[in-house]
Amino acid sequence: MAGRGITKKTATEHNIILKRAMVTRRYRMEWDLERCVGCQLGPLVCPKDAVIHVEGSIEDGRLVEKQAVDIDAEACVFCGICEIMCPTNAITLKINGEPENPMRVHETFPELIQATNFNQEEFDWSRKDFVIDNCPTDVISFDEQKETLVVDDEHCIRCRQCEVASDGAFQVTMPWQGKVELRRDLCVEGCLACADICPTRALHIDEETGDLVLADYYCIKCGACMEVCPIKPEYKEQEMRVESYGVTKTVTHSQITNREELPIWVERWRVQHSPVQSGTWNEVLTKTANDRAGMVETDIKRALKRRDLLKALSGAQALLDLEE
Amino acid sequence: MADQNSQHTSFADQVRAIPGGEHIEDCYACGTCVSTCMIQQKKEPRFNPRRLLRMVMMDMRQEAFESPTTWLCSACDLCYSACPQEIHISSVISAVKELAVEAGYESPLETVSVDEELCSGCGVCAMACPYEAPRLVEKGTNGDTKRISEVNANACMGCGICVGACPMGAISRPGVSNQDVRAQISLPEANGHPRMAVFVCDWALRVDADVALLESYPENVNIIHIPCTGRIDPEMALQALDSGFDGVLVCGCAVDECHFQRGSFVSSFKIRLLNQVLGEVDMELGRIRFIKIGTQDRGRIRSEVDDMLEHLSALKVAS
Amino acid sequence: MVDASRHPKVDVRTYTEVERVEGFVGNFKAQLREKARFVFEDRCNGCGDCAEVCPIEVPNYFELNIAPRKAIDVAMSQSVPLVYNIDMDSCIECYQCVEACGELDAIDFSMEDKLVWEDIGSIVIATGFNHFDPSAMTEYGYGRFPNVITAMEMERLNNSAGPTGGNLIRPSDGKNPESIAIINCVGSRDKRFNPSCSNFCCMYAIKNAVLLKQAYPDMELSVYYIDIRTPSKGYEEFYDRARKLGIRFIQGRPGLITEDPETQNVFVHSEDRDLGRVTEREYDMVMLNQAAIPQPDADTISSVLNITQSPGGWFMEYHPKLRPLDTPTDGIFLAGACQGPKDIPSSVAQGAGAAARAGRVVHSEEWEIEPTVAVVWEDRCISAEGKKCGVCVRACPYGSILYEEGKAPEIVTAKCHGCGGCVAECPHNAITQLHFTDAQILAQIQTLLADKPEEKILAFRCHWCSYGGADLAGVSHFDYSANERGLRVMCSARMDADFIYEAFRLGAGAVLFSGCHPQDCHYITGQRVGAKRAKRMLKQFERVGMTSGRFRIEWISAAEGDKYARVVNEMQDVLDSIPEEELQEEIEKLQPYMEKRARRMREVPQIEEAASFAEKIALGHGTQDPAST
């Protein structure tokens, strides 16, 4: 029957909402386009290719229309992987009115290890206003009752601006590890689009020179800069084999071939996550991180399995003897 | 097919011979048309299209000619889209009306008339009327002929769209004349709340509960009832603002559901033009608004009125 | 269903589609596509551990999308066989199911669809019906107002094995409804959607109302109807019982449903015909009794099996009264609602009957066919000489002519029903029809027009309709002109243009070309072939100046005896209106034209040779022996 169980999409300039209402289970997924920066991760992690990058527009070197995403309502299966992976926390998934993520519930996807902790004792309180104003996502506020600074942890993007601003009183754990490089000489003359899109101000406009500067400490490796950059990467399709539970799947992986031409370059190497066994996670890792990360992960798992098997076969004592 | 002029032709055959009347046998008397019709509900309980079709089929000529159904149908065609046998009911009714007029019957409705002195013969009324009731004719007095509008009283449905369109104020009827409408507009006392004039047509709010809801607003909301929003003149809106109202809300039917076919479209268009003109002199603040209420939009009037009041409050605070 | 799956002689293949069917009665070959489940049927034990760990939910079509199923799941817990399957469109391949399945190792992501050919004796089509989607009726708000549901959805909500465990709840807020309105004829008896009545839904509405009233005695139930149809044994008594239980029946089809935006209660606007007033009643929920419509793949099945559909899309039966279980194609039978909406007792009866008829085919050594089959005379066929033709193939309603370029066409005799369309269409007289050869018919034409042909009205009548109509005219004492001379062929498709030209060449006064109405043709599309030919001839005769009315085309059924008499009398009036000399002049003037066009008649062997000609054919010169295939 049309209507029942069909995904209905409403899109405004502020958000995209997908609703799938069955009587006993009502799904509602919202993409907050104010928070979304159109990074590389959304389109990469979706197992159904339902997240589609939408180009922004650059005029006179400035981003006049923000890049974002669009969602293919027919392809989305409400798995919630994008909600977990979104670096700017732009996505919320609710089932029957309550926040619920099927990947978390069924433990088919890990949690990214990330945190922002505040050490009140070590804080120089004269910096209070500066730290609050400096936060690029406005998630730090002063709690009158508790008389301390509190962080809206749900929306913190782990950029570490507060860490630097508070001289270490804030301790931030970033989930992604990797590399970011800027070669200003390769940029389009006068272009500052990546500074306009960068959610953490890692890429920003220097107050004195008026030119683009990269402060890589703050970079969360989202890749929005690479997406907005007018110098576009060239891709070569490559087949990758991803294996889990004896099932081998072939994944089409896009390799960038013109790295030397690209002014801004982001690499994701490793992501800290809770332990999990999941074919989808392996695939996500292969796609988002540098190829080696996925393989390393599977290799580690294989090695662990081998070790467990040995343990079981030869008896724990024998192995322990070996280890000693 | 039976000869229309023959005396031995049945009444049913006569109706069938008129275009639109061919399919009356398809009717299996389900009553859907009656349930969608707003005239039955709001104006005349004896109005019943199903019964009229039955009268035609049973050759009940006199009852059909005397039935209010024959004269009150405004061909809004809400029944047509709902009819499971796809009978164009308003055509059947107008066929009966045609035969009734031929037989010497007259419309019981209060119809418009033209003030021949004021009429300039521009013909806007003829263009505006959905029923082709006004026609331009040559009328001579003392050898001095002039083109003026003449109204076919049997075709006129008394909606007042022509009254709203006439630039000379030459066509009118009691009940929708400028005085009658103005008499309903009364500026409430200032009490801090925004004062709003609401022009609502008789048909936009299908559900009685919604009509009562609108009436239940306090005095700062002044309700003006008109048969059709087509009667509205943009000047009325400006006059209302001029006299002290903070805002004007015009509430009409959805464009494809207008009881008088095109009144809602004409009026919403005029208001849009008015707002455009105001916009050109930087005076468009959203004080004049036209909303279209569909026949299925139960309860929507509350949110619309509240929304407008909120908007007017915000304007008050800002200024 | 479980019994069927366990029966040693029944092979139940689920999740399988029929791709192609070839052959004829008793000798079909069917290609089946066994779709990939991604789960091994012989390993899965239906434990459901995989579904428990699967994170992806998909609307479950079995539950009318009211509730979800997982990406790996089974549609319902009574599925036969109880084997799970994976919806690959939704699966994100996390492989948790593989992990959960463990040692059983029943899941295989690399599975593919399998195509197999099977030998089949007879076919029974029992594909059932689908339900109308009321979203198209905006006046009822289905799809926008959450508390307007369909009858099938009500079934699931009320079912103890359903998604709510039998707890009937309102979709908007999960509360139990205290008042429900049931609206009948949603999409039925409606020219905008389906003009037909759906047969069982009046009883269905009453059943649902009684079930609800028994479960919730305080519930207020109203049924809005146009008519209540309770035709079979015990049905009217059931209707009585429903009214006694306090269920209200309101005659008056609602034209509108509105919803209170706050409570989300629904209001039904209808004229209560008995009161003569429009009422607006408030209910917690509305149940729309939707129409039964053909399955969406009916067109696919029609083309795969070469069967036709009646108006409305239901599969067409051989004869609506006398053979409602057979299709016009031998060996293919119909059971249940796919032939037309019907309730359970009728479907069961029809199913048992179809099984018996299908069984007959499989247990027979021989199969009786119509004797009036067509036979190809290869000596005359130009296709055998390598020229391109194939006209006969296009005329056959049953697809029984197999054509290969460079060879004479092969008629599958078992499929030939004997309409004679190919015989008449062949431009080279290279096909003939047993018992209705050109020679035989020509002999009849010559005899009937031997004496005073200009006074005669020669009527070509098809066996199944017009001949019966003429018979009925006689039996009913409808007087018609004694100058009429009737001639019988099986179908109007057989009425060769040459016969008409020859008749006029021999001096006939008038000729009537008469057959079945288009939708009644016994040979499905035979009438269409004949009609096209006749209309062409009519135009030709108009062009050469034949008096209008001398050649007439009429479609007269076996029940229309009065029409037959009237038509013949009208043709007599036309003849009477032409003065004798003028008629003779016209006949003489047109004779060369008719001679030229009927030249192929001279190739037809004369009646004296007919006997030897028939022998030649029967002895295998171009005959197909059904037993040899």
Coordinates of N, CA and C in Angstrom, one line a residue, chain A residues 118-242:
Chain A
F118 N 37.2 18.2 31.1 CA 37.6 19.5 31.6 C 38.1 19.3 33.0
N119 N 39.4 19.8 33.2 CA 40.0 19.8 34.5 C 39.8 21.2 35.1
Q120 N 38.9 21.3 36.0 CA 38.5 22.6 36.6 C 39.7 23.2 37.4
E121 N 40.5 22.3 38.1 CA 41.6 22.8 39.0 C 42.6 23.5 38.2
E122 N 42.9 22.9 37.0 CA 44.1 23.5 36.2 C 43.7 24.7 35.3
F123 N 42.4 25.1 35.4 CA 42.0 26.1 34.5 C 42.3 27.5 35.0
D124 N 42.7 28.3 34.1 CA 42.9 29.8 34.3 C 41.6 30.4 34.0
W125 N 40.8 30.8 35.1 CA 39.5 31.3 34.9 C 39.4 32.6 34.2
S126 N 40.5 33.3 34.1 CA 40.5 34.6 33.3 C 40.2 34.3 31.8
R127 N 40.5 33.1 31.5 CA 40.3 32.8 30.0 C 38.9 32.3 29.7
K128 N 38.0 32.3 30.7 CA 36.7 31.7 30.6 C 36.0 32.2 29.3
D129 N 35.8 33.5 29.2 CA 35.1 34.0 28.1 C 35.7 33.7 26.7
F130 N 37.1 33.8 26.7 CA 37.8 33.5 25.5 C 37.5 32.1 25.1
V131 N 37.6 31.1 26.0 CA 37.4 29.7 25.7 C 36.0 29.5 25.1
I132 N 35.0 30.1 25.8 CA 33.6 29.9 25.3 C 33.4 30.5 23.9
D133 N 34.0 31.7 23.7 CA 33.8 32.3 22.4 C 34.5 31.6 21.3
N134 N 35.7 31.1 21.7 CA 36.6 30.5 20.7 C 36.0 29.2 20.1
C135 N 35.2 28.5 20.8 CA 34.7 27.2 20.4 C 34.0 27.3 19.0
P136 N 34.4 26.7 18.0 CA 33.8 26.8 16.7 C 32.3 26.3 16.6
T137 N 32.0 25.4 17.5 CA 30.6 24.9 17.4 C 29.7 25.4 18.6
D138 N 30.3 26.3 19.4 CA 29.5 26.9 20.6 C 29.0 25.8 21.5
V139 N 29.8 24.8 21.8 CA 29.3 23.7 22.7 C 29.7 23.9 24.1
I140 N 30.5 24.9 24.4 CA 31.0 25.2 25.8 C 30.2 26.3 26.4
S141 N 29.7 26.0 27.6 CA 28.9 27.1 28.3 C 29.2 27.0 29.8
F142 N 28.9 28.1 30.4 CA 29.2 28.1 31.9 C 27.9 27.7 32.6
D143 N 28.0 26.7 33.4 CA 26.8 26.2 34.2 C 26.8 27.0 35.5
E144 N 25.8 27.8 35.7 CA 25.8 28.7 36.9 C 25.7 27.8 38.2
Q145 N 24.9 26.8 38.1 CA 24.7 25.9 39.3 C 25.9 25.2 39.7
K146 N 26.5 24.5 38.7 CA 27.7 23.7 39.0 C 28.9 24.5 39.1
E147 N 28.8 25.8 38.6 CA 29.9 26.7 38.7 C 31.1 26.1 38.0
T148 N 30.9 25.6 36.8 CA 32.0 25.1 36.0 C 31.6 25.2 34.6
L149 N 32.6 24.9 33.7 CA 32.3 24.9 32.3 C 31.8 23.5 31.9
V150 N 30.7 23.5 31.1 CA 30.2 22.2 30.6 C 30.2 22.2 29.1
V151 N 30.4 21.0 28.6 CA 30.5 20.7 27.2 C 29.2 20.0 26.7
D152 N 28.6 20.4 25.7 CA 27.5 19.7 25.1 C 28.1 18.5 24.3
D153 N 28.3 17.4 25.0 CA 29.2 16.4 24.4 C 28.6 15.8 23.1
E154 N 27.3 15.8 23.0 CA 26.6 15.3 21.8 C 27.1 16.0 20.5
H155 N 27.4 17.3 20.7 CA 27.7 18.1 19.5 C 29.1 18.6 19.4
C156 N 30.0 18.1 20.3 CA 31.4 18.5 20.3 C 32.0 17.8 19.1
I157 N 32.8 18.5 18.3 CA 33.4 17.9 17.2 C 34.9 17.5 17.4
R158 N 35.4 17.6 18.6 CA 36.7 17.2 19.1 C 37.8 17.9 18.3
C159 N 37.7 19.2 18.1 CA 38.7 19.9 17.2 C 39.9 20.3 18.0
R160 N 39.8 20.3 19.4 CA 40.9 20.6 20.3 C 41.2 22.1 20.4
Q161 N 40.3 22.9 19.8 CA 40.5 24.4 20.0 C 40.5 24.8 21.5
C162 N 39.6 24.1 22.2 CA 39.5 24.5 23.7 C 40.8 24.0 24.4
E163 N 41.4 22.9 24.0 CA 42.6 22.4 24.6 C 43.7 23.5 24.6
V164 N 43.8 24.0 23.4 CA 44.8 25.1 23.2 C 44.4 26.3 23.9
A165 N 43.2 26.7 23.8 CA 42.7 28.0 24.4 C 42.8 27.9 25.9
S166 N 42.6 26.7 26.5 CA 42.6 26.6 27.9 C 44.0 26.2 28.5
D167 N 44.9 26.1 27.5 CA 46.3 25.8 27.9 C 46.3 24.4 28.6
G168 N 45.5 23.5 28.1 CA 45.6 22.1 28.6 C 44.6 21.7 29.6
A169 N 43.8 22.7 30.1 CA 42.7 22.4 31.1 C 41.7 21.4 30.5
F170 N 41.4 21.7 29.2 CA 40.6 20.7 28.4 C 41.5 19.7 27.8
Q171 N 41.1 18.4 27.9 CA 41.8 17.3 27.3 C 40.8 16.7 26.3
V172 N 41.3 16.7 25.0 CA 40.4 16.2 24.0 C 41.0 14.9 23.3
T173 N 40.2 13.9 23.2 CA 40.6 12.7 22.4 C 39.9 12.8 21.1
M174 N 40.7 12.9 20.0 CA 40.1 12.9 18.6 C 40.0 11.4 18.2
P175 N 39.0 11.1 17.5 CA 38.8 9.7 17.0 C 39.8 9.3 15.9
W176 N 39.9 10.2 14.9 CA 40.7 9.9 13.7 C 42.2 10.4 13.9
Q177 N 43.1 9.6 13.4 CA 44.5 10.0 13.3 C 44.9 10.0 11.8
G178 N 45.7 10.9 11.5 CA 46.1 11.0 10.1 C 46.9 12.1 9.7
K179 N 46.8 12.6 8.5 CA 47.7 13.7 8.1 C 46.9 14.7 7.2
V180 N 47.3 16.0 7.3 CA 46.7 17.0 6.5 C 47.9 17.9 6.0
E181 N 47.9 18.2 4.7 CA 48.9 19.0 4.1 C 48.3 20.1 3.2
L182 N 48.9 21.3 3.3 CA 48.4 22.4 2.5 C 49.6 22.9 1.6
R183 N 49.4 22.9 0.3 CA 50.4 23.5 -0.6 C 49.7 24.7 -1.3
R184 N 49.9 25.9 -0.7 CA 49.3 27.1 -1.1 C 49.6 27.5 -2.5
D185 N 50.8 27.1 -2.9 CA 51.2 27.5 -4.3 C 50.4 26.8 -5.4
L186 N 49.7 25.7 -5.0 CA 48.9 25.0 -6.0 C 47.5 25.5 -6.1
C187 N 47.1 26.3 -5.1 CA 45.7 26.8 -5.0 C 45.4 27.7 -6.2
V188 N 44.1 27.8 -6.4 CA 43.6 28.8 -7.3 C 43.8 30.2 -6.7
E189 N 44.3 31.1 -7.4 CA 44.7 32.4 -6.9 C 43.6 33.1 -6.1
G190 N 43.9 33.4 -4.8 CA 43.0 34.1 -4.0 C 41.8 33.3 -3.5
C191 N 41.8 32.0 -3.7 CA 40.7 31.2 -3.2 C 40.8 30.9 -1.7
L192 N 39.7 31.1 -1.0 CA 39.7 30.8 0.4 C 38.5 29.9 0.8
A193 N 38.0 29.2 -0.1 CA 36.8 28.4 0.1 C 36.9 27.4 1.2
C194 N 38.1 26.7 1.3 CA 38.3 25.7 2.3 C 38.2 26.3 3.7
A195 N 38.7 27.6 3.8 CA 38.6 28.2 5.1 C 37.2 28.5 5.5
D196 N 36.4 28.8 4.5 CA 34.9 29.0 4.7 C 34.2 27.8 5.2
I197 N 34.7 26.6 4.7 CA 33.9 25.4 5.1 C 34.5 24.7 6.3
C198 N 35.8 24.9 6.6 CA 36.4 24.1 7.7 C 35.7 24.2 9.0
P199 N 35.2 23.1 9.6 CA 34.3 23.2 10.8 C 35.2 23.5 12.0
T200 N 36.5 23.3 12.0 CA 37.3 23.5 13.2 C 38.2 24.7 13.2
R201 N 38.2 25.4 12.1 CA 39.1 26.6 11.8 C 40.5 26.1 11.8
A202 N 40.7 24.8 11.5 CA 42.1 24.4 11.2 C 42.6 25.2 10.0
L203 N 41.8 25.2 9.0 CA 42.0 26.1 7.8 C 41.4 27.4 8.1
H204 N 42.1 28.5 8.2 CA 41.5 29.8 8.5 C 42.2 30.9 7.8
I205 N 41.6 32.1 7.8 CA 42.2 33.2 7.2 C 43.0 34.0 8.3
D206 N 44.3 34.1 8.0 CA 45.2 34.9 8.9 C 44.7 36.3 9.0
E207 N 44.6 36.8 10.3 CA 44.1 38.2 10.5 C 45.0 39.2 9.9
E208 N 46.3 39.0 9.9 CA 47.2 40.0 9.5 C 47.4 39.9 8.0
T209 N 47.8 38.8 7.4 CA 48.1 38.7 6.0 C 46.8 38.6 5.1
G210 N 45.7 38.1 5.8 CA 44.5 37.9 5.0 C 44.6 36.6 4.1
D211 N 45.6 35.8 4.3 CA 45.8 34.7 3.5 C 45.4 33.4 4.2
L212 N 45.3 32.3 3.5 CA 44.9 31.0 4.1 C 46.1 30.4 4.9
V213 N 45.7 29.9 6.1 CA 46.7 29.3 7.0 C 46.1 27.9 7.4
L214 N 47.0 26.9 7.6 CA 46.6 25.6 8.1 C 47.2 25.4 9.5
A215 N 46.3 25.2 10.5 CA 46.8 24.8 11.8 C 46.4 23.4 12.0
D216 N 47.3 22.5 11.7 CA 46.8 21.1 11.5 C 46.5 20.4 12.8
Y217 N 46.8 21.0 13.9 CA 46.5 20.4 15.2 C 45.0 20.2 15.4
Y218 N 44.3 21.2 14.8 CA 42.8 21.1 15.0 C 42.1 20.3 14.0
C219 N 42.8 19.8 13.0 CA 42.1 19.1 11.9 C 41.5 17.8 12.4
I220 N 40.2 17.6 12.1 CA 39.6 16.3 12.5 C 39.5 15.3 11.3
K221 N 40.2 15.6 10.2 CA 40.3 14.7 9.1 C 39.0 14.4 8.4
C222 N 38.1 15.4 8.4 CA 36.8 15.1 7.8 C 36.9 15.2 6.2
G223 N 37.8 16.0 5.7 CA 38.0 16.0 4.2 C 37.0 17.0 3.6
A224 N 36.3 17.8 4.3 CA 35.4 18.8 3.7 C 36.2 19.7 2.8
C225 N 37.4 20.1 3.2 CA 38.3 21.0 2.4 C 38.6 20.4 1.0
M226 N 38.9 19.1 1.0 CA 39.2 18.4 -0.3 C 38.0 18.5 -1.2
E227 N 36.8 18.3 -0.6 CA 35.5 18.3 -1.4 C 35.2 19.7 -2.0
V228 N 35.5 20.7 -1.2 CA 35.2 22.1 -1.7 C 36.2 22.6 -2.6
C229 N 37.4 22.1 -2.5 CA 38.5 22.7 -3.3 C 38.2 22.6 -4.8
P230 N 38.4 23.7 -5.5 CA 38.1 23.8 -7.0 C 39.0 22.9 -7.8
I231 N 40.2 22.6 -7.3 CA 41.0 21.6 -8.0 C 40.5 20.2 -7.6
K232 N 39.9 19.6 -8.6 CA 39.3 18.3 -8.3 C 40.2 17.1 -8.4
P233 N 40.1 16.1 -7.5 CA 40.9 14.9 -7.7 C 40.4 14.1 -8.8
E234 N 41.4 13.4 -9.4 CA 41.1 12.4 -10.5 C 41.1 11.0 -9.9
Y235 N 40.1 10.2 -10.2 CA 40.0 8.9 -9.6 C 40.3 7.8 -10.5
K236 N 40.8 6.7 -9.9 CA 41.0 5.5 -10.7 C 40.2 4.4 -9.9
E237 N 39.3 3.7 -10.5 CA 38.6 2.7 -9.8 C 39.4 1.4 -9.6
Q238 N 39.3 0.9 -8.4 CA 40.1 -0.3 -8.1 C 39.2 -1.3 -7.3
E239 N 39.3 -2.5 -7.6 CA 38.6 -3.5 -6.9 C 39.4 -4.0 -5.6
M240 N 38.7 -3.9 -4.5 CA 39.3 -4.3 -3.3 C 38.6 -5.5 -2.7
R241 N 39.3 -6.4 -2.1 CA 38.6 -7.6 -1.5 C 38.5 -7.4 0.0
V242 N 37.3 -7.4 0.5 CA 37.1 -7.3 2.0 C 36.6 -8.7 2.4

